[in-house]
């Protein structure tokens, strides 16, 4: 373990960092008192048997004490903001009642989960109207990973997530449970949802006031729905399941003293081998599980996690038992199926910024299927970002219904932490990233830039995973139906709706 290489680089193209963006909103250290980091409760199953798990997930309105003074009006899943953490066990049949107690329609998208589409997957074709509930059933069939649930009612996804509709989902399996990782939830295994917000009068959010077609940002870091958090460290090793849950912001993470940390998992599960870093960049929707080892610190010390030079979380060191656990050089085997002969190379070209964003020269259309892939077939997808290298931005590209492998970046090796399973990949300006993609569930699914305003603004496409022996037709949602419903729910005329992406 001692002689693993330590990477000190963010990788990515520095000129494309969001800091150079005209509309960039720098983070500011909050001047409010430090608060204990909120650790979301684990959502209690309604019932669990040897084979089945039953849950009720409620999208609800609430008020959250984020800043001193007035509470902030927020939305969440079984909580006033963000949500409780949901655990699925590989191999079990999962039954979830999805309840919408919001004043307007929403959807429940399981980002990274291997489930059929478009309804179970929960993209824009699966609205749950206010006061209603619906049930989804699926078999959990994938390796241990940190995934997430977020709202996806195109083109109001960004508004719903900004209000708080995002929460961590943990898949557990046999293999991961044997690895020497911390896994005492809330003690040495914690989710860390990184977001940023801007607060207006009376501590309220105002999405439209802060709207930016390249992605809304706020100066205040919000971690697990906590402003200016600290965490009490009581174990030598701490596992952080970090999610970039921001609408737009990239996080350039590092600790005080350039403390080394070890990445053990990426979006889709455990990495083939642990990777040591001092610096790590996450783009929107990406996850990284890391283990931080505080062996060099003593009670009373504080270790700070920063993004650039702004503190995000202060880790207050307390007494801990000595822990000599070392990680094996090899953690898990990652599937690497051969490309199916005579299949095409799919092309996804992300172009534009602001309102001009497109994929393959088109804006998203819920009724149009842009690409197809046979279930079980393994194919290359070449994903490019045509923004120019200096004036452009990184587009975090996401595909539903798969955990893919990154084959290359402009023909070169992917980054050292990109050899595991991924569902989101930051694509630099002028770059083509080659992915190896396979699906084992049928349906219509979305692929898009995960800057939520780009997604809502049309940098999104759809594909069908099909089985030629059992052709299916899907009833797809249309924009007019959704806009009519939103208008009715918000008590305004359709033309008066404040949903920026609706005019695309
Ligand atoms: Cu995080 Cu279309 O999804
Ligand atoms: Cu997704
Ligand atoms: Cu984008």
PDB file of C-alpha atoms in Angstrom, residues 239-437:
ATOM      1  CA  UNK A 239     -15.326   6.631   3.988  1.00  0.00           C
ATOM      2  CA  UNK A 240     -16.975   9.505   2.128  1.00  0.00           C
ATOM      3  CA  UNK A 241     -19.517   8.788  -0.593  1.00  0.00           C
ATOM      4  CA  UNK A 242     -19.208  12.061  -2.451  1.00  0.00           C
ATOM      5  CA  UNK A 243     -21.825  13.146  -4.978  1.00  0.00           C
ATOM      6  CA  UNK A 244     -21.658  16.288  -7.080  1.00  0.00           C
ATOM      7  CA  UNK A 245     -25.341  17.095  -6.635  1.00  0.00           C
ATOM      8  CA  UNK A 246     -24.999  20.663  -7.873  1.00  0.00           C
ATOM      9  CA  UNK A 247     -26.924  21.940 -10.891  1.00  0.00           C
ATOM     10  CA  UNK A 248     -23.767  23.269 -12.511  1.00  0.00           C
ATOM     11  CA  UNK A 249     -20.767  23.472 -10.204  1.00  0.00           C
ATOM     12  CA  UNK A 250     -17.566  21.461 -10.547  1.00  0.00           C
ATOM     13  CA  UNK A 251     -15.793  20.686  -7.293  1.00  0.00           C
ATOM     14  CA  UNK A 252     -12.031  20.653  -7.064  1.00  0.00           C
ATOM     15  CA  UNK A 253     -11.519  18.793  -3.826  1.00  0.00           C
ATOM     16  CA  UNK A 254      -8.493  18.636  -1.586  1.00  0.00           C
ATOM     17  CA  UNK A 255      -7.820  18.525   2.132  1.00  0.00           C
ATOM     18  CA  UNK A 256      -5.687  20.724   4.340  1.00  0.00           C
ATOM     19  CA  UNK A 257      -2.017  19.681   4.441  1.00  0.00           C
ATOM     20  CA  UNK A 258      -2.647  18.136   1.003  1.00  0.00           C
ATOM     21  CA  UNK A 259      -3.668  15.050   2.926  1.00  0.00           C
ATOM     22  CA  UNK A 260      -3.633  12.006   0.693  1.00  0.00           C
ATOM     23  CA  UNK A 261      -6.879  10.071   0.236  1.00  0.00           C
ATOM     24  CA  UNK A 262      -7.795   6.903  -1.589  1.00  0.00           C
ATOM     25  CA  UNK A 263     -10.572   6.593  -4.132  1.00  0.00           C
ATOM     26  CA  UNK A 264     -12.192   3.162  -3.885  1.00  0.00           C
ATOM     27  CA  UNK A 265     -15.275   3.551  -6.058  1.00  0.00           C
ATOM     28  CA  UNK A 266     -16.603   5.598  -8.961  1.00  0.00           C
ATOM     29  CA  UNK A 267     -20.194   6.064 -10.188  1.00  0.00           C
ATOM     30  CA  UNK A 268     -21.046   2.426 -10.824  1.00  0.00           C
ATOM     31  CA  UNK A 269     -19.156   0.652  -8.080  1.00  0.00           C
ATOM     32  CA  UNK A 270     -15.813  -0.325  -6.609  1.00  0.00           C
ATOM     33  CA  UNK A 271     -12.722   0.469  -8.688  1.00  0.00           C
ATOM     34  CA  UNK A 272     -10.484  -2.355  -9.890  1.00  0.00           C
ATOM     35  CA  UNK A 273      -7.739  -0.959  -7.694  1.00  0.00           C
ATOM     36  CA  UNK A 274      -7.545   1.803  -5.097  1.00  0.00           C
ATOM     37  CA  UNK A 275      -6.186   5.109  -6.407  1.00  0.00           C
ATOM     38  CA  UNK A 276      -4.376   7.605  -4.183  1.00  0.00           C
ATOM     39  CA  UNK A 277      -4.939  11.301  -4.740  1.00  0.00           C
ATOM     40  CA  UNK A 278      -4.317  14.633  -3.134  1.00  0.00           C
ATOM     41  CA  UNK A 279      -6.688  16.437  -5.530  1.00  0.00           C
ATOM     42  CA  UNK A 280      -9.896  15.264  -7.164  1.00  0.00           C
ATOM     43  CA  UNK A 281     -12.319  17.025  -9.477  1.00  0.00           C
ATOM     44  CA  UNK A 282     -15.944  15.981  -9.767  1.00  0.00           C
ATOM     45  CA  UNK A 283     -18.300  17.184 -12.469  1.00  0.00           C
ATOM     46  CA  UNK A 284     -22.075  17.232 -12.070  1.00  0.00           C
ATOM     47  CA  UNK A 285     -23.680  13.906 -11.082  1.00  0.00           C
ATOM     48  CA  UNK A 286     -20.367  12.079 -10.709  1.00  0.00           C
ATOM     49  CA  UNK A 287     -19.704  10.127  -7.535  1.00  0.00           C
ATOM     50  CA  UNK A 288     -16.438   9.172  -5.892  1.00  0.00           C
ATOM     51  CA  UNK A 289     -16.113   7.075  -2.789  1.00  0.00           C
ATOM     52  CA  UNK A 290     -12.938   7.871  -0.944  1.00  0.00           C
ATOM     53  CA  UNK A 291     -11.268   6.697   2.248  1.00  0.00           C
ATOM     54  CA  UNK A 292      -9.458   9.311   4.285  1.00  0.00           C
ATOM     55  CA  UNK A 293      -6.928   8.088   6.832  1.00  0.00           C
ATOM     56  CA  UNK A 294      -6.413  10.458   9.770  1.00  0.00           C
ATOM     57  CA  UNK A 295      -3.512   8.489  11.288  1.00  0.00           C
ATOM     58  CA  UNK A 296      -1.260  11.546  11.469  1.00  0.00           C
ATOM     59  CA  UNK A 297      -3.747  13.591  13.516  1.00  0.00           C
ATOM     60  CA  UNK A 298      -4.617  13.762  17.205  1.00  0.00           C
ATOM     61  CA  UNK A 299      -7.689  14.792  19.171  1.00  0.00           C
ATOM     62  CA  UNK A 300      -8.304  18.497  18.827  1.00  0.00           C
ATOM     63  CA  UNK A 301      -6.892  18.711  15.304  1.00  0.00           C
ATOM     64  CA  UNK A 302      -9.051  19.802  12.427  1.00  0.00           C
ATOM     65  CA  UNK A 303      -8.764  18.701   8.806  1.00  0.00           C
ATOM     66  CA  UNK A 304     -10.644  20.745   6.237  1.00  0.00           C
ATOM     67  CA  UNK A 305     -12.059  19.618   2.919  1.00  0.00           C
ATOM     68  CA  UNK A 306     -11.856  22.427   0.372  1.00  0.00           C
ATOM     69  CA  UNK A 307     -13.082  23.137  -3.113  1.00  0.00           C
ATOM     70  CA  UNK A 308     -10.432  25.403  -4.608  1.00  0.00           C
ATOM     71  CA  UNK A 309      -9.693  27.575  -1.576  1.00  0.00           C
ATOM     72  CA  UNK A 310     -13.125  27.542   0.068  1.00  0.00           C
ATOM     73  CA  UNK A 311     -13.732  25.270   3.062  1.00  0.00           C
ATOM     74  CA  UNK A 312     -16.586  22.786   2.606  1.00  0.00           C
ATOM     75  CA  UNK A 313     -16.446  20.536   5.675  1.00  0.00           C
ATOM     76  CA  UNK A 314     -14.277  20.672   8.787  1.00  0.00           C
ATOM     77  CA  UNK A 315     -13.369  17.287  10.182  1.00  0.00           C
ATOM     78  CA  UNK A 316     -12.851  17.624  13.932  1.00  0.00           C
ATOM     79  CA  UNK A 317     -10.565  14.877  15.109  1.00  0.00           C
ATOM     80  CA  UNK A 318     -11.460  13.026  18.304  1.00  0.00           C
ATOM     81  CA  UNK A 319      -9.939  10.006  20.008  1.00  0.00           C
ATOM     82  CA  UNK A 320      -9.899   7.005  17.702  1.00  0.00           C
ATOM     83  CA  UNK A 321      -8.640   3.440  17.884  1.00  0.00           C
ATOM     84  CA  UNK A 322      -5.558   2.644  15.830  1.00  0.00           C
ATOM     85  CA  UNK A 323      -6.488   0.994  12.548  1.00  0.00           C
ATOM     86  CA  UNK A 324      -3.868  -0.849  10.532  1.00  0.00           C
ATOM     87  CA  UNK A 325      -6.198  -2.049   7.808  1.00  0.00           C
ATOM     88  CA  UNK A 326      -4.566  -1.907   4.400  1.00  0.00           C
ATOM     89  CA  UNK A 327      -6.362  -2.144   1.118  1.00  0.00           C
ATOM     90  CA  UNK A 328      -5.461  -4.933  -1.296  1.00  0.00           C
ATOM     91  CA  UNK A 329      -3.886  -3.790  -4.573  1.00  0.00           C
ATOM     92  CA  UNK A 330      -6.734  -5.414  -6.450  1.00  0.00           C
ATOM     93  CA  UNK A 331     -10.276  -4.728  -5.289  1.00  0.00           C
ATOM     94  CA  UNK A 332     -12.730  -6.170  -7.821  1.00  0.00           C
ATOM     95  CA  UNK A 333     -12.885  -7.398 -11.406  1.00  0.00           C
ATOM     96  CA  UNK A 334     -14.633  -5.011 -13.749  1.00  0.00           C
ATOM     97  CA  UNK A 335     -16.612  -6.571 -16.610  1.00  0.00           C
ATOM     98  CA  UNK A 336     -15.063  -5.832 -19.977  1.00  0.00           C
ATOM     99  CA  UNK A 337     -17.203  -7.557 -22.604  1.00  0.00           C
ATOM    100  CA  UNK A 338     -16.006  -7.663 -26.211  1.00  0.00           C
ATOM    101  CA  UNK A 339     -17.592  -5.331 -28.731  1.00  0.00           C
ATOM    102  CA  UNK A 340     -20.342  -7.149 -30.625  1.00  0.00           C
ATOM    103  CA  UNK A 341     -19.152  -7.661 -34.219  1.00  0.00           C
ATOM    104  CA  UNK A 342     -20.702  -5.552 -36.988  1.00  0.00           C
ATOM    105  CA  UNK A 343     -22.216  -2.964 -34.735  1.00  0.00           C
ATOM    106  CA  UNK A 344     -22.055   0.737 -35.454  1.00  0.00           C
ATOM    107  CA  UNK A 345     -20.156   3.341 -33.488  1.00  0.00           C
ATOM    108  CA  UNK A 346     -22.771   5.644 -31.990  1.00  0.00           C
ATOM    109  CA  UNK A 347     -22.034   9.362 -32.234  1.00  0.00           C
ATOM    110  CA  UNK A 348     -23.088  11.909 -29.654  1.00  0.00           C
ATOM    111  CA  UNK A 349     -21.975  15.447 -30.402  1.00  0.00           C
ATOM    112  CA  UNK A 350     -22.596  17.948 -27.629  1.00  0.00           C
ATOM    113  CA  UNK A 351     -22.432  21.480 -28.966  1.00  0.00           C
ATOM    114  CA  UNK A 352     -23.083  24.988 -27.811  1.00  0.00           C
ATOM    115  CA  UNK A 353     -23.467  26.890 -24.591  1.00  0.00           C
ATOM    116  CA  UNK A 354     -26.222  29.030 -23.089  1.00  0.00           C
ATOM    117  CA  UNK A 355     -29.549  28.606 -24.900  1.00  0.00           C
ATOM    118  CA  UNK A 356     -27.778  27.180 -27.957  1.00  0.00           C
ATOM    119  CA  UNK A 357     -27.060  23.757 -26.479  1.00  0.00           C
ATOM    120  CA  UNK A 358     -27.781  20.713 -28.636  1.00  0.00           C
ATOM    121  CA  UNK A 359     -26.918  17.076 -29.191  1.00  0.00           C
ATOM    122  CA  UNK A 360     -26.265  16.039 -32.787  1.00  0.00           C
ATOM    123  CA  UNK A 361     -27.612  19.423 -33.929  1.00  0.00           C
ATOM    124  CA  UNK A 362     -30.982  18.826 -32.319  1.00  0.00           C
ATOM    125  CA  UNK A 363     -32.714  19.886 -29.181  1.00  0.00           C
ATOM    126  CA  UNK A 364     -34.440  17.304 -27.017  1.00  0.00           C
ATOM    127  CA  UNK A 365     -37.836  16.041 -28.126  1.00  0.00           C
ATOM    128  CA  UNK A 366     -39.691  13.667 -25.822  1.00  0.00           C
ATOM    129  CA  UNK A 367     -41.456  12.110 -28.783  1.00  0.00           C
ATOM    130  CA  UNK A 368     -38.355  11.419 -30.840  1.00  0.00           C
ATOM    131  CA  UNK A 369     -36.073   8.398 -30.427  1.00  0.00           C
ATOM    132  CA  UNK A 370     -32.588   9.422 -31.510  1.00  0.00           C
ATOM    133  CA  UNK A 371     -30.719   6.139 -31.326  1.00  0.00           C
ATOM    134  CA  UNK A 372     -31.185   2.426 -30.710  1.00  0.00           C
ATOM    135  CA  UNK A 373     -29.154  -0.419 -29.314  1.00  0.00           C
ATOM    136  CA  UNK A 374     -30.027  -4.080 -29.067  1.00  0.00           C
ATOM    137  CA  UNK A 375     -30.288  -5.442 -25.541  1.00  0.00           C
ATOM    138  CA  UNK A 376     -27.147  -7.391 -24.645  1.00  0.00           C
ATOM    139  CA  UNK A 377     -25.132  -5.954 -27.526  1.00  0.00           C
ATOM    140  CA  UNK A 378     -21.846  -4.231 -26.604  1.00  0.00           C
ATOM    141  CA  UNK A 379     -21.141  -1.108 -28.669  1.00  0.00           C
ATOM    142  CA  UNK A 380     -18.908   1.934 -28.804  1.00  0.00           C
ATOM    143  CA  UNK A 381     -20.367   5.379 -28.189  1.00  0.00           C
ATOM    144  CA  UNK A 382     -18.145   8.278 -29.197  1.00  0.00           C
ATOM    145  CA  UNK A 383     -19.121  11.347 -27.224  1.00  0.00           C
ATOM    146  CA  UNK A 384     -17.675  14.692 -28.259  1.00  0.00           C
ATOM    147  CA  UNK A 385     -17.771  18.219 -27.017  1.00  0.00           C
ATOM    148  CA  UNK A 386     -17.318  20.685 -29.879  1.00  0.00           C
ATOM    149  CA  UNK A 387     -16.826  23.732 -27.635  1.00  0.00           C
ATOM    150  CA  UNK A 388     -13.517  25.343 -28.342  1.00  0.00           C
ATOM    151  CA  UNK A 389     -10.729  24.670 -25.938  1.00  0.00           C
ATOM    152  CA  UNK A 390     -10.353  28.111 -24.448  1.00  0.00           C
ATOM    153  CA  UNK A 391     -13.870  29.524 -24.459  1.00  0.00           C
ATOM    154  CA  UNK A 392     -15.668  26.279 -23.801  1.00  0.00           C
ATOM    155  CA  UNK A 393     -16.871  24.285 -20.879  1.00  0.00           C
ATOM    156  CA  UNK A 394     -16.845  20.711 -19.675  1.00  0.00           C
ATOM    157  CA  UNK A 395     -20.106  18.872 -20.384  1.00  0.00           C
ATOM    158  CA  UNK A 396     -20.696  16.004 -17.953  1.00  0.00           C
ATOM    159  CA  UNK A 397     -22.268  13.355 -20.184  1.00  0.00           C
ATOM    160  CA  UNK A 398     -24.696  10.882 -18.594  1.00  0.00           C
ATOM    161  CA  UNK A 399     -26.567   7.851 -19.891  1.00  0.00           C
ATOM    162  CA  UNK A 400     -29.476   6.226 -18.145  1.00  0.00           C
ATOM    163  CA  UNK A 401     -29.762   2.433 -17.770  1.00  0.00           C
ATOM    164  CA  UNK A 402     -26.101   1.544 -18.021  1.00  0.00           C
ATOM    165  CA  UNK A 403     -22.798   1.538 -16.224  1.00  0.00           C
ATOM    166  CA  UNK A 404     -20.310   1.926 -19.045  1.00  0.00           C
ATOM    167  CA  UNK A 405     -16.568   1.728 -19.397  1.00  0.00           C
ATOM    168  CA  UNK A 406     -14.430   4.621 -20.571  1.00  0.00           C
ATOM    169  CA  UNK A 407     -12.176   3.361 -23.341  1.00  0.00           C
ATOM    170  CA  UNK A 408     -10.233   6.488 -24.250  1.00  0.00           C
ATOM    171  CA  UNK A 409     -10.085  10.273 -24.249  1.00  0.00           C
ATOM    172  CA  UNK A 410      -9.043  11.605 -27.661  1.00  0.00           C
ATOM    173  CA  UNK A 411      -7.403   8.234 -28.227  1.00  0.00           C
ATOM    174  CA  UNK A 412      -5.440   8.368 -24.970  1.00  0.00           C
ATOM    175  CA  UNK A 413      -5.849   6.425 -21.767  1.00  0.00           C
ATOM    176  CA  UNK A 414      -8.674   7.664 -19.527  1.00  0.00           C
ATOM    177  CA  UNK A 415      -7.772   9.168 -16.145  1.00  0.00           C
ATOM    178  CA  UNK A 416      -6.435   6.756 -13.502  1.00  0.00           C
ATOM    179  CA  UNK A 417      -9.764   6.682 -11.620  1.00  0.00           C
ATOM    180  CA  UNK A 418     -11.772   5.979 -14.787  1.00  0.00           C
ATOM    181  CA  UNK A 419     -11.095   2.256 -15.071  1.00  0.00           C
ATOM    182  CA  UNK A 420     -14.227   1.270 -13.180  1.00  0.00           C
ATOM    183  CA  UNK A 421     -17.912   1.499 -14.048  1.00  0.00           C
ATOM    184  CA  UNK A 422     -19.277   4.961 -14.803  1.00  0.00           C
ATOM    185  CA  UNK A 423     -22.581   6.498 -15.775  1.00  0.00           C
ATOM    186  CA  UNK A 424     -21.365  10.083 -16.092  1.00  0.00           C
ATOM    187  CA  UNK A 425     -18.173  11.378 -17.656  1.00  0.00           C
ATOM    188  CA  UNK A 426     -16.838  14.912 -17.922  1.00  0.00           C
ATOM    189  CA  UNK A 427     -16.056  15.633 -21.570  1.00  0.00           C
ATOM    190  CA  UNK A 428     -13.549  18.441 -22.154  1.00  0.00           C
ATOM    191  CA  UNK A 429     -13.908  20.988 -24.976  1.00  0.00           C
ATOM    192  CA  UNK A 430     -12.526  19.601 -28.205  1.00  0.00           C
ATOM    193  CA  UNK A 431     -12.495  16.094 -26.825  1.00  0.00           C
ATOM    194  CA  UNK A 432     -14.018  12.804 -27.938  1.00  0.00           C
ATOM    195  CA  UNK A 433     -14.481  10.223 -25.229  1.00  0.00           C
ATOM    196  CA  UNK A 434     -15.008   6.654 -26.398  1.00  0.00           C
ATOM    197  CA  UNK A 435     -17.315   4.573 -24.225  1.00  0.00           C
ATOM    198  CA  UNK A 436     -18.052   0.877 -24.278  1.00  0.00           C
ATOM    199  CA  UNK A 437     -21.761   0.566 -23.546  1.00  0.00           C
TER     200      UNK A 437
END
